[in-house]
Tab-separated table of C-alpha atoms in Angstrom:
chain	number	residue	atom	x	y	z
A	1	UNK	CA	-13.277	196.150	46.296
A	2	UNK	CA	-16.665	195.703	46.611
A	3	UNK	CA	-17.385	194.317	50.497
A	4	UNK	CA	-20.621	192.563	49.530
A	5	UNK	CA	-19.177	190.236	46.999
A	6	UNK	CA	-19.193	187.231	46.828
A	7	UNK	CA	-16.444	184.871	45.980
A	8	UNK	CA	-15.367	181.261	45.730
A	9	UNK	CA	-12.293	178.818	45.384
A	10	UNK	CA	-11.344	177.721	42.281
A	11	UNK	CA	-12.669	174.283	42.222
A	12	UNK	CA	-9.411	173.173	40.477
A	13	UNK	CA	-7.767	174.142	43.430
A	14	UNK	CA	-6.875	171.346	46.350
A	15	UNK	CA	-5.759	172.508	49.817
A	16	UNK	CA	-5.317	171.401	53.343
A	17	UNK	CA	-4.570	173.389	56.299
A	18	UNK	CA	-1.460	172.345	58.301
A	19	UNK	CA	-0.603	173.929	61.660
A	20	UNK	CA	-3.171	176.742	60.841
A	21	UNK	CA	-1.801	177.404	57.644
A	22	UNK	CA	-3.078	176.583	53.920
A	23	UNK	CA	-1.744	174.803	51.373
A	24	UNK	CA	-3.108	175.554	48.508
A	25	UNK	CA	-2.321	173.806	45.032
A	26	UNK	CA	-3.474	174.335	41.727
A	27	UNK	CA	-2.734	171.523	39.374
A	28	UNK	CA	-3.317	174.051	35.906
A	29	UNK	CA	-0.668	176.266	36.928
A	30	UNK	CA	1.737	173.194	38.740
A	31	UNK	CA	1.545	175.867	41.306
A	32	UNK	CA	1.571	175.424	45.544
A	33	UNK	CA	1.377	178.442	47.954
A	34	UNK	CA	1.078	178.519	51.476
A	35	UNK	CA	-0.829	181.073	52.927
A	36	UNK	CA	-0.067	182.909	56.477
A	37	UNK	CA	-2.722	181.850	58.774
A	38	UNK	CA	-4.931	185.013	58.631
A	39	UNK	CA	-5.164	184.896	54.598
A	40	UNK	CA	-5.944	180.726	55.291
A	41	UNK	CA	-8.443	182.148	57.957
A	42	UNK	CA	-9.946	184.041	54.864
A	43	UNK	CA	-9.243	180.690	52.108
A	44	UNK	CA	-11.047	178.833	54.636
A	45	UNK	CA	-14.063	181.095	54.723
A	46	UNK	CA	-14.338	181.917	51.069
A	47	UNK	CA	-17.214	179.360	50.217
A	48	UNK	CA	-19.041	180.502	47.375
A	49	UNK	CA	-21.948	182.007	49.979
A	50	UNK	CA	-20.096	184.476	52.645
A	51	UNK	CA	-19.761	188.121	51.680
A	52	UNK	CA	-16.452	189.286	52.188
A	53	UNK	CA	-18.241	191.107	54.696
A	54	UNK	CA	-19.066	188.460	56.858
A	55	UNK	CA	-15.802	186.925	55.889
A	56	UNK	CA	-14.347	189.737	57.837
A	57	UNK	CA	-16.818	190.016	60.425
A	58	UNK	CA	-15.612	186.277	61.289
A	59	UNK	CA	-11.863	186.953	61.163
A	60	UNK	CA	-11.949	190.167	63.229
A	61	UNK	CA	-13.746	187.933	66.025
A	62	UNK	CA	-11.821	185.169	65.860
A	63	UNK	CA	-8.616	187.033	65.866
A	64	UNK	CA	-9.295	189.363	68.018
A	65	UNK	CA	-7.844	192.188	65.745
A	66	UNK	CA	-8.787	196.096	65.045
A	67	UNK	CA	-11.124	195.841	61.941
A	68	UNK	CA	-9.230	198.327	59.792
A	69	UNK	CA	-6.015	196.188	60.113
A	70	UNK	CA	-7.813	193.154	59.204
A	71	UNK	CA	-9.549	195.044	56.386
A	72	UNK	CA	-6.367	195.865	54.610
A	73	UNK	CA	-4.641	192.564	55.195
A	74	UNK	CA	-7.863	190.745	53.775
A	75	UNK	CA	-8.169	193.162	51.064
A	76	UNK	CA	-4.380	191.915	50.102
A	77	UNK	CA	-5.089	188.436	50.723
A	78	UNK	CA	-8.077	188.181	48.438
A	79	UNK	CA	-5.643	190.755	45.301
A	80	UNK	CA	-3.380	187.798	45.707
A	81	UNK	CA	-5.514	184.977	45.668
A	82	UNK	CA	-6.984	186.492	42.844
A	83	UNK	CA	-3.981	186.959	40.847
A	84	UNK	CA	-3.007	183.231	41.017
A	85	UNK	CA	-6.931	182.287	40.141
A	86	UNK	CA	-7.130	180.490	43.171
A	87	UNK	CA	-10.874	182.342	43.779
A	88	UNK	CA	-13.271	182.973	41.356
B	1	UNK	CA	5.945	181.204	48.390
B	2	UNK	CA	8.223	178.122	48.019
B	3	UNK	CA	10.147	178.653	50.763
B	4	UNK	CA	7.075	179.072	52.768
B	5	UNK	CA	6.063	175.456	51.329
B	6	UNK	CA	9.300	173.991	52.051
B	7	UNK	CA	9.398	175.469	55.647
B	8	UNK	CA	6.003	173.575	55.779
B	9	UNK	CA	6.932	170.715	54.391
B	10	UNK	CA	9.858	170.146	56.523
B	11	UNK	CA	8.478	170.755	59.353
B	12	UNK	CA	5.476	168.302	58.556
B	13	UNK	CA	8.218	165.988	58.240
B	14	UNK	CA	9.785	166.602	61.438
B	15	UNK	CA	6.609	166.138	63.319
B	16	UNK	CA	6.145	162.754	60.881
B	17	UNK	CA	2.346	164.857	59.518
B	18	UNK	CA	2.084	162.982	56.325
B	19	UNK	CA	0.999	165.270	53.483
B	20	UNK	CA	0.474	162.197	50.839
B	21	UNK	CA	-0.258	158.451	50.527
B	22	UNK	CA	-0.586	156.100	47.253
B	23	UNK	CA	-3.403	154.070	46.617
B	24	UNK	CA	-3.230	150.901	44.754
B	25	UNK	CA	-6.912	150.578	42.669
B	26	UNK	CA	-6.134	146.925	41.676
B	27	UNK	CA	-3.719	144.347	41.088
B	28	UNK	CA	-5.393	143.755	37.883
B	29	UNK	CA	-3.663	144.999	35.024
B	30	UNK	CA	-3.579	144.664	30.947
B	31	UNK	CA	0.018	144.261	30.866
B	32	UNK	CA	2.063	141.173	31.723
B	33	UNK	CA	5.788	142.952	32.728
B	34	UNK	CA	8.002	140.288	33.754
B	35	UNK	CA	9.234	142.492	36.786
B	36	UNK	CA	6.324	143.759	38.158
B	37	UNK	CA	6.626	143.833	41.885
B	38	UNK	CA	2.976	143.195	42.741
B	39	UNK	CA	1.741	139.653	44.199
B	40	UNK	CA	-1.801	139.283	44.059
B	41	UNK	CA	-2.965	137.309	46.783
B	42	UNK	CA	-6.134	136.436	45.306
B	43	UNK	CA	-8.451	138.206	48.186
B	44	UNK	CA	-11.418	140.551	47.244
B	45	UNK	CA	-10.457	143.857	45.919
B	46	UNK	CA	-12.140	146.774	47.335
B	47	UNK	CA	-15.543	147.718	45.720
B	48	UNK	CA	-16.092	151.318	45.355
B	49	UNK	CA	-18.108	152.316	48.064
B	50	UNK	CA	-14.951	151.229	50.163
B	51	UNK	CA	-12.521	152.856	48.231
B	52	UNK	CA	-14.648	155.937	48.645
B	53	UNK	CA	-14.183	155.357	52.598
B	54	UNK	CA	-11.049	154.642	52.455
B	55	UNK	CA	-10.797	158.120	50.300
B	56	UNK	CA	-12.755	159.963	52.994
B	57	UNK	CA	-10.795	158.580	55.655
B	58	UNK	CA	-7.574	159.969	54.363
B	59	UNK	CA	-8.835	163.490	53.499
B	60	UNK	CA	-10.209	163.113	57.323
B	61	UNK	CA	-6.278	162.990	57.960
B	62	UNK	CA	-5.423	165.294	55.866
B	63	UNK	CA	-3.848	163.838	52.788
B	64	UNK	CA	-3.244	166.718	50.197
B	65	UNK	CA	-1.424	164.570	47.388
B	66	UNK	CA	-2.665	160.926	46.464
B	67	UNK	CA	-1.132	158.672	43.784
B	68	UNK	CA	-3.609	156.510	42.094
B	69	UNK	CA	-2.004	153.284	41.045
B	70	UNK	CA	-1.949	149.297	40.411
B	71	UNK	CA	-2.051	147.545	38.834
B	72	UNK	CA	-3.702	149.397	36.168
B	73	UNK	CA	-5.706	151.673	37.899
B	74	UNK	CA	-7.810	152.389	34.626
B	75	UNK	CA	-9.144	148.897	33.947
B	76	UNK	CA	-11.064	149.626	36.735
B	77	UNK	CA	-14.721	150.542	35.669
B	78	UNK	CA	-15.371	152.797	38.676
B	79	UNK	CA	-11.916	154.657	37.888
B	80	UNK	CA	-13.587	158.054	37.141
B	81	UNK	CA	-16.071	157.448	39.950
B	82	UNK	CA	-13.218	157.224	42.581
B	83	UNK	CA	-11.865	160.539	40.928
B	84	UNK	CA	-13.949	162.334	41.323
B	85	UNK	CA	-14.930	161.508	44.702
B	86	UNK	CA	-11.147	161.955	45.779
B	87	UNK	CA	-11.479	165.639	43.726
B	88	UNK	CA	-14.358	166.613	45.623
B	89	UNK	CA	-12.386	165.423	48.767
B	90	UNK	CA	-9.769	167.962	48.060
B	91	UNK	CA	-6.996	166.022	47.275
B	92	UNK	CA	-4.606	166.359	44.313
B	93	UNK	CA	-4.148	163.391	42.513
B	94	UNK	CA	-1.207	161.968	40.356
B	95	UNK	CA	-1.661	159.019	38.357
B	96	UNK	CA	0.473	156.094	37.592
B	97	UNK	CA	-0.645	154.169	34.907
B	98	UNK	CA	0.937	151.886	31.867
B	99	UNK	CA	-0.757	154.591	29.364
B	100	UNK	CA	-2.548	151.564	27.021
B	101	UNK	CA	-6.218	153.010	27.573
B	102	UNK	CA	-5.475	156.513	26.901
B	103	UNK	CA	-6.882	157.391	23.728
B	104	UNK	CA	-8.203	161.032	23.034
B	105	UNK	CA	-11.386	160.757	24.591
B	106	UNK	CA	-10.177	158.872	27.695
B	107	UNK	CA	-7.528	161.634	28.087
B	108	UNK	CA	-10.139	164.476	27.941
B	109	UNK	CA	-11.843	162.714	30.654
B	110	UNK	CA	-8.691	162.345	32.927
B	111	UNK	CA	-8.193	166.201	32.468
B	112	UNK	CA	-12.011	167.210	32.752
B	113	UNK	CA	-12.429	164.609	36.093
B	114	UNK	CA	-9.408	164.030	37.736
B	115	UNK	CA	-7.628	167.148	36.833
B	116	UNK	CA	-4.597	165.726	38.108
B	117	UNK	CA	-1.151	167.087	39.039
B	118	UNK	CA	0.842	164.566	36.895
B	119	UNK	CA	-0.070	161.213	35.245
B	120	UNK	CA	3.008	159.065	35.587
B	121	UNK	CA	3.456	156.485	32.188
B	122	UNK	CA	5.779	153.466	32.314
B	123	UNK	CA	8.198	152.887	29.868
B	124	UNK	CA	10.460	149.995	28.888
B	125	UNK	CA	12.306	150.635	25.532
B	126	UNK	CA	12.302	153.221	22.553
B	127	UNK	CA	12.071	150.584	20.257
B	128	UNK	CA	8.425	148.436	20.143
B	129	UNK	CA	9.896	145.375	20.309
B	130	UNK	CA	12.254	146.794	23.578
B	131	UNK	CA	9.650	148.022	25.326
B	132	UNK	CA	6.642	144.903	24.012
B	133	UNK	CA	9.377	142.429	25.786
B	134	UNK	CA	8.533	143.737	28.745
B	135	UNK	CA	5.300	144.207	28.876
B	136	UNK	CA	4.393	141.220	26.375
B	137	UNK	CA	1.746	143.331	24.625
B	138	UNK	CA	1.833	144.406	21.319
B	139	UNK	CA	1.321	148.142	20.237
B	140	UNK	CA	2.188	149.504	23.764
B	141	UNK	CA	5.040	151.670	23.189
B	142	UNK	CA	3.135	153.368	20.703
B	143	UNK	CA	0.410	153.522	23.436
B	144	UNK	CA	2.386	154.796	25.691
B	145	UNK	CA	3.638	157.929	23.485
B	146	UNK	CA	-0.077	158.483	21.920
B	147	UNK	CA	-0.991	158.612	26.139
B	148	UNK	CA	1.517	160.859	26.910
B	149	UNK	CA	1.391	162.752	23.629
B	150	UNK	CA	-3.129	163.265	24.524
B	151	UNK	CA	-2.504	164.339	27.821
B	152	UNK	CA	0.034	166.571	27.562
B	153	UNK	CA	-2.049	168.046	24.952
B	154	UNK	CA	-4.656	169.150	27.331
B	155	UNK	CA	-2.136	170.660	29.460
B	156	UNK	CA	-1.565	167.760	31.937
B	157	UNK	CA	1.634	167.129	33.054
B	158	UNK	CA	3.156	164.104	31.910
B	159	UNK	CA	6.358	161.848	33.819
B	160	UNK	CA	7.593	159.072	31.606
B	161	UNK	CA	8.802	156.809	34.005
B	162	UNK	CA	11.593	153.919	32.832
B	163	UNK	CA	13.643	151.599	35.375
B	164	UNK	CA	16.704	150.693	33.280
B	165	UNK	CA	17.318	147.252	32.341
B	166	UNK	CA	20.319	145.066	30.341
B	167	UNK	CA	17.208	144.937	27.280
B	168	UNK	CA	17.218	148.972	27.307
B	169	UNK	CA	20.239	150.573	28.487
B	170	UNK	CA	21.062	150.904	25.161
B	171	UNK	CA	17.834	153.220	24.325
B	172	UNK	CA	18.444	155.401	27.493
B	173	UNK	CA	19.295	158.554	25.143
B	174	UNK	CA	16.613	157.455	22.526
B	175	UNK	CA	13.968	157.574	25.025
B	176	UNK	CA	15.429	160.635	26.230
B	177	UNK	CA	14.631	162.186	23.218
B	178	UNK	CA	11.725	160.939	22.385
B	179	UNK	CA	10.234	162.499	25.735
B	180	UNK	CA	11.651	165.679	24.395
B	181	UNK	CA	9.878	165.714	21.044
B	182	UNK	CA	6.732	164.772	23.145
B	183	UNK	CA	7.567	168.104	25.588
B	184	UNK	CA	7.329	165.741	28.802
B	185	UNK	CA	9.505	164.716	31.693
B	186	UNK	CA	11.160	161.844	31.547
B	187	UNK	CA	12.665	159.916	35.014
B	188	UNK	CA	15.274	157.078	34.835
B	189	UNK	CA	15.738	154.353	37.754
B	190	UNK	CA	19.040	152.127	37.504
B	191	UNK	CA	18.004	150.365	40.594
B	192	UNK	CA	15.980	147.056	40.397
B	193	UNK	CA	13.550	145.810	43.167
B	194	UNK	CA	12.640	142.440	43.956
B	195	UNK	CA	8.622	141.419	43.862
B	196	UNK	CA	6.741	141.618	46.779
B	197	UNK	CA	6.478	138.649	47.291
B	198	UNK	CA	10.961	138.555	47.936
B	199	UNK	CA	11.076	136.782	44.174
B	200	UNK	CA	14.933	138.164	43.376
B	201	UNK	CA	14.451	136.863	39.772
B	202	UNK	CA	13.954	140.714	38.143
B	203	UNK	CA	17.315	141.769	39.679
B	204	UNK	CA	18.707	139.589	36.955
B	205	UNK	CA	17.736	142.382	34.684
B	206	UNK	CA	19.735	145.011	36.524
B	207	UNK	CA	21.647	147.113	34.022
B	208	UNK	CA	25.286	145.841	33.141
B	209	UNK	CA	28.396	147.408	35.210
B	210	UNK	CA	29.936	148.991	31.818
B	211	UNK	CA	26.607	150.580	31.830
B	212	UNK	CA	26.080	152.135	34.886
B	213	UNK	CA	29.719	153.347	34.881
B	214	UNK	CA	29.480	155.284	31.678
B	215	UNK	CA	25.726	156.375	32.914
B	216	UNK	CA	27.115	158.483	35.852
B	217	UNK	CA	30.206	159.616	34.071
B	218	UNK	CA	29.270	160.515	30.272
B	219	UNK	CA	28.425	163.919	29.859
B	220	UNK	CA	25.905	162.530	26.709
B	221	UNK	CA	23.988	161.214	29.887
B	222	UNK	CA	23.596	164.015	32.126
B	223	UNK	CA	20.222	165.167	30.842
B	224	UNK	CA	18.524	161.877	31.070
B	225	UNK	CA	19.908	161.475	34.818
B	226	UNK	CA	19.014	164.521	36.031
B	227	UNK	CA	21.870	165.245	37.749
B	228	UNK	CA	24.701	167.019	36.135
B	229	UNK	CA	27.044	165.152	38.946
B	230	UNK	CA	26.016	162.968	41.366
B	231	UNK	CA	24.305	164.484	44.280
B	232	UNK	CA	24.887	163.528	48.001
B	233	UNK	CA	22.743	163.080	50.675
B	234	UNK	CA	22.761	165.549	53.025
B	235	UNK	CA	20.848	164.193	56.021
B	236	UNK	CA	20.401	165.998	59.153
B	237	UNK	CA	21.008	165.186	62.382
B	238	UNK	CA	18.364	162.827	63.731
B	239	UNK	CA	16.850	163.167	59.926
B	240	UNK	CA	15.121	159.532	58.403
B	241	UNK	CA	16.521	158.283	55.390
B	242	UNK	CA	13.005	158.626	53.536
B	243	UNK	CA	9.612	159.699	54.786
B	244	UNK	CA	8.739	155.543	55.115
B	245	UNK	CA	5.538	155.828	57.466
B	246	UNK	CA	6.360	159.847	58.302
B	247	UNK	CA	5.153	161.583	55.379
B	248	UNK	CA	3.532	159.066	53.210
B	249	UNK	CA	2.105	155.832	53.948
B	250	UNK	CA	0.338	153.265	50.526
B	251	UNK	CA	-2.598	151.252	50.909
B	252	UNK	CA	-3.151	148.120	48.514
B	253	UNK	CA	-6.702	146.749	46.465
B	254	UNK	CA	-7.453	144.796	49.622
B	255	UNK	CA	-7.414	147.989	51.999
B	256	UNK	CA	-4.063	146.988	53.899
B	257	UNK	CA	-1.995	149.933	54.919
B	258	UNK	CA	1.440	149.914	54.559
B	259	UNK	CA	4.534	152.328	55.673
B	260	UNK	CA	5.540	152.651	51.902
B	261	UNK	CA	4.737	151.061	48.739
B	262	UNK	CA	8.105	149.161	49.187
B	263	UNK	CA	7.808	148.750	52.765
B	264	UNK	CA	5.340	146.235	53.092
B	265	UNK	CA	4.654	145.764	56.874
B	266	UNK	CA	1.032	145.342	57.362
B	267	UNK	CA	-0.178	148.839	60.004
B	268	UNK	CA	-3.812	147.801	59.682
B	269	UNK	CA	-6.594	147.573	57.252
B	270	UNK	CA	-8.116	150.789	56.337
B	271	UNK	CA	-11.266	149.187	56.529
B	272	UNK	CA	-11.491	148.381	59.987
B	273	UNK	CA	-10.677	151.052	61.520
B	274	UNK	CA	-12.482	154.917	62.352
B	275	UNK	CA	-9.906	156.987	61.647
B	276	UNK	CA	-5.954	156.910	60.713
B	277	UNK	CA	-5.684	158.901	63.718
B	278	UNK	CA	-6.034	156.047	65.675
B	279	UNK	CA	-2.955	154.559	64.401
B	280	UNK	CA	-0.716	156.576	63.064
B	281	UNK	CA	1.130	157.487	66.168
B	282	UNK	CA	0.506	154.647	67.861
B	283	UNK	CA	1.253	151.685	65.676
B	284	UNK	CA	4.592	149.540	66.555
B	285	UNK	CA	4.913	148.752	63.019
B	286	UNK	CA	5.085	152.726	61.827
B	287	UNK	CA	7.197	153.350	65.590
B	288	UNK	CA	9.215	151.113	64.329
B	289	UNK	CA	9.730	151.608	60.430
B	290	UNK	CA	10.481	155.552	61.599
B	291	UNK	CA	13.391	154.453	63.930
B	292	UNK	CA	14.428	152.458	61.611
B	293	UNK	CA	14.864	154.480	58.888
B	294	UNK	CA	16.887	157.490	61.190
B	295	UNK	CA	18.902	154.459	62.002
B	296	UNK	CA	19.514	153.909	58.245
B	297	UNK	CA	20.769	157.645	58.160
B	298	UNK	CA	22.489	157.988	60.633
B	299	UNK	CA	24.460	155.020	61.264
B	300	UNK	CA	24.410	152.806	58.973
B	301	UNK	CA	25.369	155.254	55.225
B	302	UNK	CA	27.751	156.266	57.484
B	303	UNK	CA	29.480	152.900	57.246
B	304	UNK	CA	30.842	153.772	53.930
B	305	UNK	CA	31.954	156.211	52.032
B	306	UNK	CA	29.599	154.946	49.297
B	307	UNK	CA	26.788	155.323	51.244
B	308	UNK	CA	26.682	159.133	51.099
B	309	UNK	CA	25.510	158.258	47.512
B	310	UNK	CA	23.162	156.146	47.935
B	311	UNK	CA	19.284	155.864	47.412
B	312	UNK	CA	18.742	153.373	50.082
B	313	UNK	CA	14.910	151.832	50.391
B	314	UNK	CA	14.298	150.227	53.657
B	315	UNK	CA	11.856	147.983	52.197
B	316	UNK	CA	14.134	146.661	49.281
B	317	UNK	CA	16.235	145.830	52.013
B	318	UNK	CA	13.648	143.839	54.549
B	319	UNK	CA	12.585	142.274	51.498
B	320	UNK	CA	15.581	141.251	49.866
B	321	UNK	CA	18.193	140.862	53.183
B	322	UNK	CA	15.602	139.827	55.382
B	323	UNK	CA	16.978	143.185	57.454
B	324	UNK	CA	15.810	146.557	56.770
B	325	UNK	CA	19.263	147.601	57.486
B	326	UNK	CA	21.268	145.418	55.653
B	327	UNK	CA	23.444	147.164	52.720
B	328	UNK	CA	21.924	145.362	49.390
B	329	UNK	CA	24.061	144.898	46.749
B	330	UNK	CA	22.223	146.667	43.816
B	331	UNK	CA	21.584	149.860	45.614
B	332	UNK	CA	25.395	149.485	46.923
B	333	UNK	CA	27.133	149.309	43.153
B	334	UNK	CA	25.197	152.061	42.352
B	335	UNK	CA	25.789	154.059	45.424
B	336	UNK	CA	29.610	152.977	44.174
B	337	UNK	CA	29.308	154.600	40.615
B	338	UNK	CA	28.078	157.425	41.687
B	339	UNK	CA	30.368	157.893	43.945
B	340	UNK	CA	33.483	157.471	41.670
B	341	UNK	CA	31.812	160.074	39.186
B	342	UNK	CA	31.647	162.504	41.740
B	343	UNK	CA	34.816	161.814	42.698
B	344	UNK	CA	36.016	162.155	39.327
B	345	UNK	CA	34.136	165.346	38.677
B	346	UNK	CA	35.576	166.911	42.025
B	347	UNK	CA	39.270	166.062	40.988
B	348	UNK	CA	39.155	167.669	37.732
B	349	UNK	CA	37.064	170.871	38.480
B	350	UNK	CA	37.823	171.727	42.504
B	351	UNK	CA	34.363	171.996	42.966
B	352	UNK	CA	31.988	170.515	45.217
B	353	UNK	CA	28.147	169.720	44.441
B	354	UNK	CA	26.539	170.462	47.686
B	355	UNK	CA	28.467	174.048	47.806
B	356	UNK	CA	25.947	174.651	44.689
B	357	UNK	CA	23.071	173.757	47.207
B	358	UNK	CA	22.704	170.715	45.390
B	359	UNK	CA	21.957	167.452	47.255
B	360	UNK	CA	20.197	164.445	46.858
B	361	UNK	CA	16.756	164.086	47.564
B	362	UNK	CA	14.999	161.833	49.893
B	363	UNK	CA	12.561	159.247	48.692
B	364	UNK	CA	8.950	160.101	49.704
B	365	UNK	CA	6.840	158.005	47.989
């Protein structure tokens, strides 16, 4: 996946973030998912401006975690989110 | 994922973090039901810039799901104003509405605007002259079935909503069916409120005992209930009876913030104050509605055996009673019918509902 892209929420999608984790609900498919709090830490970031880049750059420093790790888990975060069309 | 959202959701609960509140557009309304539970007092209705606050406000306190309703909420002018202002404020929205204005065009813009969750559509009767009793206006059933028949068209999700009555126990099954040719949901209440204003009048309409006994025994009725057999309650220990000011809370056309759109103990006015922060965990009204209601729970449904059954509202109760506590009777021959089916149902097969993981669930708004 291609780190310079650029990606944004579905703007059918509503979401809150309780106790640091998202909750995410998309009225088309009558669907909810919660997300663990480092893919919310990536929902939260995806704003239609951010690379995924800098969307990484942010959650490595605010997590404090090795880069690689948080690579892979963001790659899987943003298959997912993908697959329910909760980003565009 | 769901169990993740119910983990969530429970413990939002526990920690009284509510997730969704109902809004109240107007009292105003283009039918004239002669049980509607709202009481107009006559003061100014919120003009759009404040329901916009009010809107901000709540996303500020993190309200995911918000019920428009009335009144009427669409004989408002500024309807599709106010939704999209709550869309762009992230919430999702459900609408409750009595279906009349919904013609194709204003369906497209209820999907294209509001995009909500579900639009909720009263219903009286299956018959027009059933259901035009009610509401005293002629050509609304057929409103009602061309709004839910244009929405769900567009791929909103449509609730047909119908509180039983003497006048349409008798159409239960019809208007069971007619939901199913439309491919919606359709939810039956056989509980009848007072109005607001503690007017006991509508509870004259409560469905007939022969009724309610074959509704919670006849198999012909199990679809249209919902429950194959009755459900208990299964309430935890130191659980509420509902989420009553702990996971919802209503605010009416004048800005006045309730526990619950039954509960109607003024908290404050959304109007004058910064934030719902400020009260929510602080207010004696919403201290006290949450006791209240673990009281209900735990103490007194366990004063009879019926009570295990039983769909208690707090609010009903304050209203009706004069004690939020108080056992009314409506809720209570209910509570008994269901209770005899179950016990019925247990005798003959050995089994037991909640082994199924099968309980009854908890009213939150």
């Amino acid at each position: 996946m291609d780190l310079q892209a650029v990606l944004a929420k579905n703007p059918n999608a509503a979401y809150r973030i309780y106790d640091g984790k998202a909750t995410v609900v998309l009225p088309d498919q009558a669907e909810v998912d919660v997300l663990n709090e480092v893919g919310s830490a990536v929902w939260d970031r995806i704003d239609g401006a951010r690379t995924l880049a800098q969307i990484l750059d942010s959650v490595v420093e605010e997590f404090e975690v090795d880069r690689d790790h948080a690579l892979s888990d963001m790659l899987e975060f943003v298959a997912v989110l993908r697959e329910h069309r909760m980003v565009r | 994922m769901a169990n993740a959202y119910q983990e969530m959701v429970q413990s939002n609960w526990n920690r009284a973090v509510p997730m969704s509140a109902l809004l109240e557009l107007t009292f105003v309304c283009n039918h004239a039901c002669s049980f509607c539970y709202n009481c107009p007092t006559g003061q100014r209705e919120m003009s759009t810039a404040e329901v916009v606050d009010a809107l901000r406000k709540m996303a500020e306190f993190n309200i995911l799901y918000l019920t428009l309703t009335g009144g009427e909420p669409l004989v408002r002018k500024d309807f599709f104003e106010i939704a999209r202002a709550a869309r762009e404020l992230g919430f999702a929205l459900r609408i409750y509405t009595n279906g009349f204005l919904v013609d194709e065009a204003m369906a497209e813009r209820i999907k294209q605007v509001a995009n909500p969750l579900e639009v909720e559509i009263s219903i009286h009767g299956a018959r027009p002259d059933t259901h035009e009793k009610l509401t005293c206006v002629p050509g609304s059933l057929q409103r009602v079935l061309d709004a839910a028949r244009h929405l769900h068209a567009r791929g909103v999700k449509v609730t047909l909503k119908c509180p039983i009555t003497r006048d349409n126990q008798e159409e239960v099954l019809d208007m069971y069916r007619l939901a199913e040719d439309l491919g919606v949901i359709i939810i039956f209440d056989p509980v009848i409120t007072p109005r607001d204003d503690g007017d006991k009048d509508p509870l004259g309409l409560m469905a007939s005992d022969a009724f309610l006994a074959r509704y919670w025994t006849d198999e012909a009725y199990a679809a249209a209930r919902r429950e194959k057999v009755p459900l208990k309650r299964c309430d935890g220990e130191g659980e509420a009876v509902c989420g009553t000011g702990r996971s919802s809370f209503a605010i009416d056309p004048y800005g006045n913030i309730y526990p619950c759109v039954q509960w109607r103990r003024k908290v404050a006015n959304i109007k004058e104050i910064k934030s719902l922060r400020e009260i929510w965990h602080t207010s004696p009204v919403l201290i006290e509605v949450r006791r209240t209601a673990v009281e209900i729970a735990q103490q007194v449904l366990k004063t009879t055996e019926a009570g295990a059954f039983c769909n208690f509202c707090a609010g009903v109760a304050d209203l009706q009673m004069g004690d939020a506590k108080a056992l009314y009777p409506q809720v209570m021959k209910n509570a008994a019918f269901r209770m005899q089916a179950y016990e019925a149902w247990k005798a003959k097969t050995g089994e037991s509902a909640e082994d199924d993981g099968g309980v009854l669930s908890k009213c939150s708004m």
